[in-house]
Tab-separated table of C-alpha atoms and ligand atoms in Angstrom:
chain	number	residue	atom	x	y	z
T	192	MET	CA	-35.035	12.666	14.842
T	193	SER	CA	-33.942	11.352	18.190
T	194	SER	CA	-30.591	9.665	18.599
T	195	THR	CA	-30.507	6.389	20.399
T	196	ALA	CA	-27.659	6.107	22.678
T	197	SER	CA	-27.554	2.267	23.170
T	198	ASP	CA	-26.909	1.977	19.305
T	199	LYS	CA	-23.184	1.683	20.023
T	200	VAL	CA	-22.308	-0.074	16.667
T	201	TRP	CA	-23.054	1.596	13.396
T	202	VAL	CA	-22.668	0.300	9.872
T	203	PHE	CA	-22.911	2.287	6.714
T	204	LEU	CA	-25.760	0.236	4.498
T	205	GLU	CA	-24.511	0.476	0.845
T	206	VAL	CA	-27.013	0.498	-1.697
T	207	ARG	CA	-26.121	-1.700	-4.889
T	208	ASP	CA	-28.675	-2.871	-7.735
T	209	GLY	CA	-31.687	-1.931	-5.376
T	210	GLY	CA	-30.543	-4.230	-2.713
T	211	LEU	CA	-28.152	-3.885	0.190
T	212	ALA	CA	-24.226	-4.620	-0.840
T	213	SER	CA	-23.166	-7.875	0.629
T	214	VAL	CA	-20.232	-6.125	2.331
T	215	SER	CA	-23.045	-4.330	4.382
T	216	LEU	CA	-24.928	-7.401	5.448
T	217	GLU	CA	-21.209	-9.140	6.490
T	218	LEU	CA	-20.422	-5.958	8.517
T	219	LEU	CA	-24.003	-6.097	10.179
T	220	GLY	CA	-23.012	-9.695	11.138
T	221	LYS	CA	-19.848	-8.581	12.825
T	222	ALA	CA	-21.402	-5.722	14.105
T	223	ARG	CA	-24.110	-7.721	16.096
T	224	SER	CA	-21.181	-9.872	17.959
T	225	LEU	CA	-19.103	-6.503	18.638
T	226	ALA	CA	-22.114	-4.939	20.006
T	227	GLN	CA	-22.819	-8.220	22.119
T	228	GLU	CA	-19.144	-7.571	23.595
T	229	VAL	CA	-19.515	-3.716	24.359
T	230	GLY	CA	-23.324	-4.159	25.299
T	231	GLY	CA	-25.111	-2.179	22.999
T	232	GLY	CA	-27.145	-2.213	19.929
T	233	VAL	CA	-26.556	-2.234	16.147
T	234	ALA	CA	-27.636	0.398	14.005
T	235	GLY	CA	-27.506	0.709	10.284
T	236	VAL	CA	-27.425	4.225	8.031
T	237	LEU	CA	-29.567	3.943	4.949
T	238	LEU	CA	-29.244	6.634	2.621
T	239	GLY	CA	-31.154	6.643	-0.972
T	240	ALA	CA	-34.289	7.356	-2.606
T	241	ASP	CA	-37.329	5.279	-2.016
T	242	VAL	CA	-35.171	2.670	-0.089
T	243	SER	CA	-37.075	2.076	3.145
T	244	ALA	CA	-37.780	-1.403	1.779
T	245	LEU	CA	-34.283	-2.221	2.492
T	246	ALA	CA	-34.809	-1.492	6.427
T	247	PRO	CA	-36.195	-5.232	7.071
T	248	VAL	CA	-33.130	-6.817	5.111
T	249	ALA	CA	-31.062	-5.029	7.542
T	250	PHE	CA	-32.976	-6.063	10.666
T	251	ALA	CA	-32.830	-9.747	9.450
T	252	ALA	CA	-29.177	-9.424	9.106
T	253	GLY	CA	-28.584	-8.030	12.608
T	254	ALA	CA	-29.686	-4.313	12.807
T	255	ASP	CA	-31.948	-3.046	15.704
T	256	ARG	CA	-32.316	0.375	14.041
T	257	VAL	CA	-32.150	1.816	10.843
T	258	TYR	CA	-31.490	5.737	10.345
T	259	LEU	CA	-33.153	6.349	7.086
T	260	ALA	CA	-32.332	9.453	4.805
T	261	ASP	CA	-34.844	8.922	1.959
T	262	ASP	CA	-34.745	11.864	-0.397
T	263	PRO	CA	-34.367	11.925	-4.195
T	264	ARG	CA	-31.076	13.932	-4.116
T	265	LEU	CA	-29.379	10.746	-2.699
T	266	ALA	CA	-30.585	8.508	-5.258
T	267	GLU	CA	-27.070	8.026	-6.469
T	268	TYR	CA	-24.030	7.790	-4.230
T	269	ALA	CA	-22.403	11.307	-4.347
T	270	SER	CA	-19.383	12.110	-1.943
T	271	LEU	CA	-20.426	15.453	-0.864
T	272	PRO	CA	-24.175	15.002	0.136
T	273	TYR	CA	-23.781	11.476	1.391
T	274	ALA	CA	-20.638	12.925	3.850
T	275	ARG	CA	-22.952	15.734	5.064
T	276	VAL	CA	-25.786	13.576	5.888
T	277	ILE	CA	-23.866	11.087	7.668
T	278	GLY	CA	-21.590	13.435	9.486
T	279	ASN	CA	-24.513	15.320	10.834
T	280	LEU	CA	-26.037	12.158	11.969
T	281	VAL	CA	-23.002	10.798	13.631
T	282	ALA	CA	-21.984	14.190	15.054
T	283	ALA	CA	-25.418	14.382	16.794
T	284	SER	CA	-25.419	10.630	17.985
T	285	THR	CA	-21.827	9.764	18.593
T	286	PRO	CA	-21.709	5.952	18.124
T	287	GLU	CA	-18.720	4.120	19.760
T	288	ILE	CA	-18.106	2.507	16.135
T	289	LEU	CA	-18.750	3.169	12.624
T	290	LEU	CA	-17.996	0.453	9.877
T	291	LEU	CA	-18.139	0.839	6.131
T	292	GLY	CA	-17.435	-1.556	3.427
T	293	ALA	CA	-13.810	-0.829	1.837
T	294	THR	CA	-15.740	-0.294	-1.742
T	295	PRO	CA	-15.405	2.611	-3.865
T	296	ALA	CA	-18.026	4.125	-2.320
T	297	GLY	CA	-16.871	3.430	1.307
T	298	ARG	CA	-13.282	4.164	0.671
T	299	ASP	CA	-14.536	7.801	-0.607
T	300	LEU	CA	-17.115	8.259	2.248
T	301	ALA	CA	-15.179	7.014	5.210
T	302	PRO	CA	-12.191	9.634	5.568
T	303	ARG	CA	-14.602	12.520	4.610
T	304	VAL	CA	-16.861	11.526	7.442
T	305	ALA	CA	-13.863	10.819	9.653
T	306	SER	CA	-12.551	14.189	8.865
T	307	ALA	CA	-15.873	15.904	9.609
T	308	VAL	CA	-16.195	14.575	12.943
T	309	THR	CA	-12.382	14.252	14.078
T	310	ALA	CA	-12.442	10.789	14.159
T	311	GLY	CA	-9.763	8.120	13.378
T	312	LEU	CA	-10.036	5.905	10.718
T	313	THR	CA	-8.478	2.232	9.662
T	314	ALA	CA	-8.601	1.251	6.534
T	315	ASP	CA	-9.044	-2.301	4.831
T	316	CYS	CA	-9.337	-3.986	8.265
T	317	THR	CA	-8.619	-7.915	8.139
T	318	ASP	CA	-10.118	-8.397	11.658
T	319	LEU	CA	-12.225	-6.493	14.277
T	320	GLN	CA	-12.243	-7.155	17.814
T	321	ILE	CA	-13.055	-5.573	21.381
T	322	GLY	CA	-10.355	-5.159	24.116
T	323	ASP	CA	-8.837	-2.684	26.526
T	324	HIS	CA	-5.993	-0.547	26.237
T	325	VAL	CA	-3.541	1.093	28.640
T	326	GLU	CA	-1.913	3.999	27.557
T	327	ALA	CA	2.046	4.238	27.438
T	328	GLY	CA	3.149	4.895	30.913
T	329	GLY	CA	0.046	3.311	32.459
T	330	SER	CA	-1.500	6.840	33.147
T	331	ARG	CA	-4.983	5.729	31.682
T	332	GLU	CA	-6.785	2.674	30.585
T	333	TYR	CA	-9.606	2.478	27.970
T	334	LYS	CA	-12.146	-0.274	28.237
T	335	ASP	CA	-13.772	-2.108	25.412
T	336	LEU	CA	-11.971	-0.479	22.421
T	337	LEU	CA	-12.319	-1.519	18.765
T	338	TYR	CA	-9.039	-3.303	17.787
T	339	GLN	CA	-8.942	-2.453	14.149
T	340	ILE	CA	-6.371	-5.286	13.253
T	341	ARG	CA	-4.652	-5.376	9.517
T	342	PRO	CA	-1.261	-5.804	7.686
T	343	ALA	CA	0.895	-2.831	7.904
T	344	PHE	CA	4.519	-2.004	6.780
T	345	GLY	CA	4.119	-3.905	3.384
T	346	GLY	CA	2.626	-6.774	5.226
T	347	ASN	CA	5.336	-7.574	7.460
T	348	ILE	CA	3.680	-7.049	10.851
T	349	ILE	CA	-0.262	-7.541	11.701
T	350	ALA	CA	-0.928	-4.021	13.224
T	351	THR	CA	-3.768	-3.682	16.051
T	352	ILE	CA	-4.679	-0.107	15.622
T	353	VAL	CA	-6.586	1.637	18.437
T	354	THR	CA	-8.270	5.198	18.555
T	355	PRO	CA	-9.275	5.761	22.243
T	356	ARG	CA	-9.676	9.412	22.362
T	357	HIS	CA	-11.987	10.164	19.619
T	358	ARG	CA	-15.453	8.888	18.466
T	359	PRO	CA	-16.596	7.057	16.666
T	360	GLN	CA	-13.792	4.304	16.170
T	361	MET	CA	-13.852	3.992	12.208
T	362	ALA	CA	-12.958	1.176	10.006
T	363	THR	CA	-13.389	-0.064	6.424
T	364	VAL	CA	-13.403	-3.888	5.895
T	365	ARG	CA	-13.209	-5.185	2.311
T	366	PRO	CA	-16.099	-7.424	1.081
T	367	GLY	CA	-15.467	-11.119	2.072
T	368	VAL	CA	-13.652	-10.651	5.137
T	369	PHE	CA	-16.339	-11.630	7.251
T	370	PRO	CA	-18.814	-14.510	6.540
T	371	PRO	CA	-22.722	-13.317	5.637
T	372	PRO	CA	-24.714	-13.367	8.729
T	373	ALA	CA	-27.623	-15.788	8.939
T	374	GLN	CA	-31.037	-13.867	7.941
T	375	GLU	CA	-33.340	-14.085	10.677
T	376	VAL	CA	-36.512	-13.218	8.426
T	377	GLY	CA	-39.176	-11.452	10.516
T	378	ARG	CA	-36.617	-10.009	12.906
T	379	ARG	CA	-38.178	-6.504	13.734
T	380	GLY	CA	-36.355	-3.129	14.122
T	381	GLU	CA	-36.961	0.652	14.336
T	382	VAL	CA	-36.715	2.882	11.612
T	383	ILE	CA	-35.521	6.493	12.229
T	384	SER	CA	-36.038	9.327	9.883
T	385	VAL	CA	-33.082	11.387	9.026
T	386	PRO	CA	-33.658	14.951	8.302
T	387	VAL	CA	-31.540	15.668	4.829
T	388	GLU	CA	-30.260	19.303	4.895
T	389	LEU	CA	-27.938	19.905	2.393
T	390	ARG	CA	-26.079	23.213	1.544
T	391	GLY	CA	-25.698	24.364	-2.024
T	392	GLU	CA	-21.885	23.542	-1.952
T	393	ASP	CA	-23.071	19.935	-1.385
T	394	LEU	CA	-24.714	19.649	-4.684
T	395	VAL	CA	-21.921	20.961	-6.799
T	396	VAL	CA	-21.494	17.709	-8.598
T	397	GLU	CA	-24.327	16.260	-10.585
T	398	VAL	CA	-24.504	12.716	-11.727
T	399	LEU	CA	-25.669	12.679	-15.375
T	400	SER	CA	-25.317	9.167	-16.197
T	401	ARG	CA	-23.414	5.788	-14.636
T	402	GLU	CA	-21.729	3.248	-17.062
T	403	ARG	CA	-21.517	-0.072	-15.519
T	404	GLU	CA	-18.897	-2.775	-16.624
T	405	GLU	CA	-19.858	-6.244	-15.330
T	406	CYS	CA	-17.407	-8.111	-13.222
T	407	LEU	CA	-16.614	-11.367	-15.108
T	408	VAL	CA	-14.524	-12.808	-12.031
T	409	ASP	CA	-16.625	-13.750	-8.982
T	410	LEU	CA	-13.796	-14.924	-6.735
T	411	ALA	CA	-15.402	-13.584	-3.630
T	412	GLY	CA	-18.091	-16.194	-4.194
T	413	ALA	CA	-16.407	-19.135	-5.450
T	414	ARG	CA	-16.660	-22.687	-3.829
T	415	VAL	CA	-13.405	-23.669	-5.368
T	416	VAL	CA	-10.315	-21.557	-6.215
T	417	VAL	CA	-7.217	-22.789	-8.092
T	418	ALA	CA	-4.561	-20.036	-7.607
T	419	GLY	CA	-1.310	-19.922	-9.389
T	420	GLY	CA	1.843	-18.135	-8.334
T	421	ALA	CA	5.337	-17.200	-9.820
T	422	GLY	CA	6.227	-21.140	-9.500
T	423	VAL	CA	3.779	-21.456	-12.481
T	424	GLY	CA	6.683	-20.021	-14.523
T	425	SER	CA	5.202	-19.064	-17.891
T	426	PRO	CA	1.729	-17.813	-19.475
T	427	GLU	CA	1.789	-21.369	-21.323
T	428	ALA	CA	1.875	-23.017	-17.839
T	429	PHE	CA	-0.888	-20.868	-16.481
T	430	ALA	CA	-3.198	-22.501	-19.108
T	431	LEU	CA	-2.862	-25.726	-16.720
T	432	VAL	CA	-4.130	-23.721	-13.653
T	433	ARG	CA	-6.941	-22.402	-15.917
T	434	GLU	CA	-7.806	-25.957	-16.993
T	435	PHE	CA	-7.687	-27.382	-13.477
T	436	ALA	CA	-10.013	-24.408	-12.225
T	437	GLU	CA	-12.430	-25.412	-15.033
T	438	VAL	CA	-12.350	-29.072	-14.475
T	439	LEU	CA	-13.456	-28.267	-10.784
T	440	GLY	CA	-15.989	-25.764	-11.677
T	441	GLY	CA	-13.781	-23.323	-9.560
T	442	VAL	CA	-12.651	-19.684	-10.598
T	443	VAL	CA	-8.972	-18.877	-11.095
T	444	GLY	CA	-6.935	-16.601	-8.597
T	445	ALA	CA	-3.371	-15.577	-8.650
T	446	THR	CA	-0.892	-14.154	-6.412
T	447	ARG	CA	0.734	-10.728	-7.201
T	448	ALA	CA	3.819	-12.045	-8.641
T	449	ALA	CA	1.574	-13.720	-11.154
T	450	VAL	CA	-0.330	-10.849	-12.073
T	451	ASP	CA	2.718	-8.565	-12.241
T	452	ALA	CA	4.512	-10.856	-14.840
T	453	GLY	CA	1.503	-10.850	-16.915
T	454	TRP	CA	-0.063	-14.065	-16.967
T	455	ILE	CA	-3.605	-13.147	-15.728
T	456	PRO	CA	-5.355	-9.977	-15.120
T	457	ARG	CA	-5.512	-7.991	-11.755
T	458	GLU	CA	-8.859	-8.644	-10.984
T	459	HIS	CA	-7.925	-12.379	-10.084
T	460	GLN	CA	-5.223	-11.303	-7.602
T	461	ILE	CA	-6.032	-12.664	-3.875
T	462	GLY	CA	-4.605	-11.287	-0.978
T	463	GLN	CA	-3.883	-7.725	0.934
T	464	THR	CA	-4.156	-5.571	-2.160
T	465	GLY	CA	-6.341	-8.158	-4.116
T	466	VAL	CA	-9.478	-9.745	-3.301
T	467	THR	CA	-10.495	-11.697	-0.226
T	468	VAL	CA	-12.091	-15.578	-0.649
T	469	ARG	CA	-13.077	-18.178	1.693
T	470	PRO	CA	-13.969	-20.879	-0.645
T	471	LYS	CA	-14.825	-24.454	0.531
T	472	LEU	CA	-11.532	-25.636	-1.428
T	473	TYR	CA	-8.463	-23.299	-2.163
T	474	ILE	CA	-5.658	-24.838	-4.021
T	475	ALA	CA	-2.375	-22.839	-4.125
T	476	ALA	CA	0.042	-23.934	-7.156
T	477	GLY	CA	3.539	-22.592	-7.289
T	478	VAL	CA	2.521	-20.174	-4.544
T	479	SER	CA	5.077	-19.366	-1.710
T	480	GLY	CA	2.574	-18.232	0.978
T	481	SER	CA	3.608	-14.633	1.492
T	482	VAL	CA	1.691	-12.944	4.586
T	483	GLN	CA	0.086	-10.206	1.960
T	484	HIS	CA	-1.120	-13.228	-0.226
T	485	CYS	CA	-2.468	-15.517	3.113
T	486	ALA	CA	-4.457	-12.249	4.277
T	487	GLY	CA	-6.753	-12.968	1.299
T	488	MET	CA	-7.164	-16.588	1.735
T	489	SER	CA	-6.214	-17.907	5.101
T	490	ASP	CA	-10.305	-18.548	6.088
T	491	SER	CA	-10.610	-20.882	3.113
T	492	ALA	CA	-12.279	-24.031	4.683
T	493	ARG	CA	-9.712	-26.538	2.891
T	494	ILE	CA	-6.356	-25.674	1.256
T	495	LEU	CA	-4.175	-28.031	-0.987
T	496	ALA	CA	-0.651	-26.446	-1.582
T	497	ILE	CA	1.427	-27.733	-4.499
T	498	ASN	CA	4.876	-26.591	-4.263
T	499	THR	CA	8.550	-28.030	-4.759
T	500	ASP	CA	9.830	-26.508	-1.943
T	501	PRO	CA	8.882	-28.713	1.073
T	502	ASP	CA	9.851	-25.475	3.319
T	503	ALA	CA	7.469	-23.049	1.698
T	504	PRO	CA	5.368	-21.149	4.269
T	505	ILE	CA	2.042	-22.068	2.382
T	506	PHE	CA	2.521	-25.449	3.814
T	507	SER	CA	2.281	-24.526	7.508
T	508	LEU	CA	-1.313	-22.783	6.314
T	509	ALA	CA	-2.491	-25.723	4.079
T	510	HIS	CA	-4.376	-28.596	5.175
T	511	TYR	CA	-3.085	-31.095	2.360
T	512	GLY	CA	0.456	-30.456	0.818
T	513	ILE	CA	2.087	-32.124	-2.233
T	514	VAL	CA	5.775	-31.614	-2.698
T	515	GLY	CA	6.646	-31.672	-6.358
T	516	ASP	CA	6.391	-29.840	-9.772
T	517	LEU	CA	2.891	-28.510	-10.500
T	518	LYS	CA	3.417	-29.196	-14.292
T	519	GLU	CA	3.552	-32.950	-13.522
T	520	ILE	CA	1.062	-32.910	-10.618
T	521	ILE	CA	-1.925	-30.787	-12.114
T	522	PRO	CA	-2.207	-33.052	-15.116
T	523	LYS	CA	-2.304	-36.234	-12.691
T	524	LEU	CA	-4.881	-34.524	-10.263
T	525	ILE	CA	-7.072	-33.697	-13.526
T	526	LYS	CA	-7.063	-37.341	-14.860
T	527	ALA	CA	-7.692	-38.590	-11.630
T	528	TYR	CA	-10.567	-36.166	-11.080
T	529	ARG	CA	-12.066	-36.898	-14.383
T	530	ALA	CA	-11.330	-40.938	-13.494
T	531	THR	CA	-13.903	-40.333	-10.731
T	532	GLY	CA	-16.621	-38.604	-13.370
T	533	GLY	CA	-16.248	-35.570	-11.556
T	534	ASP	CA	-17.919	-37.076	-8.304
T	535	GLY	CA	-15.113	-36.566	-6.000
T	536	GLY	CA	-15.308	-32.795	-5.996
T	537	PRO	CA	-15.950	-30.383	-3.164
R	152	FAD	P1	6.965	-16.476	-4.634
R	152	FAD	O1	7.010	-16.066	-3.689
R	152	FAD	O2	8.251	-16.108	-5.645
R	152	FAD	O3	6.852	-18.053	-4.879
R	152	FAD	C1	6.843	-19.171	-5.630
R	152	FAD	C2	6.763	-20.212	-5.193
R	152	FAD	O4	6.506	-21.278	-6.181
R	152	FAD	C3	7.803	-20.658	-4.501
R	152	FAD	O5	7.517	-21.107	-3.128
R	152	FAD	C4	8.489	-21.892	-5.256
R	152	FAD	O6	8.955	-23.200	-4.401
R	152	FAD	C5	7.375	-22.331	-5.982
R	152	FAD	N1	7.792	-23.067	-7.240
R	152	FAD	C6	8.578	-22.767	-8.078
R	152	FAD	N2	8.406	-23.580	-9.162
R	152	FAD	C7	7.563	-24.584	-8.885
R	152	FAD	C8	6.980	-25.668	-9.779
R	152	FAD	N3	7.461	-25.892	-10.799
R	152	FAD	N4	5.593	-26.291	-9.205
R	152	FAD	C9	5.650	-26.054	-7.889
R	152	FAD	N5	6.158	-24.937	-7.167
R	152	FAD	C10	6.868	-24.283	-7.644
R	152	FAD	N6	1.063	-10.692	-2.926
R	152	FAD	C11	-0.298	-11.343	-3.473
R	152	FAD	O7	-0.429	-12.565	-3.819
R	152	FAD	N7	-1.287	-10.701	-3.210
R	152	FAD	C12	-1.480	-9.234	-2.554
R	152	FAD	O8	-2.701	-8.758	-2.541
R	152	FAD	C13	-0.196	-8.752	-2.391
R	152	FAD	N8	-0.305	-7.398	-1.771
R	152	FAD	C14	0.990	-6.885	-1.558
R	152	FAD	C15	1.191	-5.712	-0.899
R	152	FAD	C16	2.310	-5.071	-0.572
R	152	FAD	C17	2.196	-3.868	0.094
R	152	FAD	C18	3.388	-5.719	-0.745
R	152	FAD	C19	4.822	-5.090	-0.574
R	152	FAD	C20	3.519	-6.936	-1.465
R	152	FAD	C21	2.196	-7.547	-1.650
R	152	FAD	N9	2.148	-8.799	-2.288
R	152	FAD	C22	0.810	-9.314	-2.521
R	152	FAD	C23	3.459	-9.704	-2.769
R	152	FAD	C24	3.895	-10.548	-1.861
R	152	FAD	O9	4.851	-10.078	-0.943
R	152	FAD	C25	4.706	-11.577	-2.545
R	152	FAD	O10	5.858	-11.148	-3.411
R	152	FAD	C26	3.712	-12.431	-3.737
R	152	FAD	O11	2.549	-13.059	-2.904
R	152	FAD	C27	4.696	-14.040	-4.028
R	152	FAD	O12	4.066	-14.617	-4.895
R	152	FAD	P2	4.141	-16.197	-5.200
R	152	FAD	O13	3.994	-16.739	-4.053
R	152	FAD	O14	3.521	-16.410	-6.560
R	152	FAD	O15	5.778	-15.849	-5.645
């Protein structure tokens, strides 16, 4: 295997249901723009069994090269063999940046690889940028570092984290944070075969079977989200939020306060410790607009806030605002929407 020094930004390509996970495509799109800034190419790292057909999908999404480790022992994600193969590959090629999705597999894999190659790692970034950094005291200046941006200290600040002295600069990013890239069908790239050198201790865990539970809430892909917060006030009133979402053909979201109150299951939570959404229309009902909540919805195309408090922070983010009691306003909006025959929707 030859390493290609021009591949400065690498993305772990996660295989899911025989295809590439949406977050991997989103990261390839982001990697493309980061690579343009640092002046280099984008590489995908693809592990699995009989997965070579996925390389063109990665090229179409922005990869210039795919490092392919195709081996029956990699058919199912497993921490130790995956970390070994990627750790060896990264150690041999030393990319500037390595990005992984903050999925269960990515969250498991990233710290193992970071530890193997003694790199820094920032989890759950909400943005990535390229910039310079001057060390405290001005003794040394670093060019074109990865700014790993994420809420910190309980979401009270947005921190920009840099890891100037170690490579690669590693970050995980949750699904939905970056938009999916435009697919450039027919775009070509190079596939580089990676030797799969596993030790006995890498294979001590055997996956005997995998149980899958379907995710019934597709918040990340929703065009319309109607989210209820603590201001909804009761489980009975939350039925109004559900009805509004149903009428609009949308999906119900919630703040952590509403989830903690037991009005709605946790998979509906939006925000820093929930799902990230970017729908065409986001309706925030009885939501104050905490930093932690907004981290998961601020990229929505249009935001409508309904709140009794005219000074609620959500109004500074919203494109449209209604000051009033959601229990009075939502029924009126439902009635008005139905009166249009549903034609006035997003
Ligand atoms: P509140 O802040 O209590 O706001 C309720 C709002 O409803 C108020 O603005 C009020 O004016 C309005 N209201 C009251 N009655 C009515 C009415 N009848 N009609 C209309 N409006 C009304 N939160 C998240 O949402 N997602 C996260 O992922 C998340 N992660 C977190 C992670 C950490 C580490 C921490 C520390 C916190 C996190 N939180 C998260 C919690 C977050 O800080 C806030 O506590 C939470 O978002 C507040 O939810 P809320 O807006 O529903 O409630």
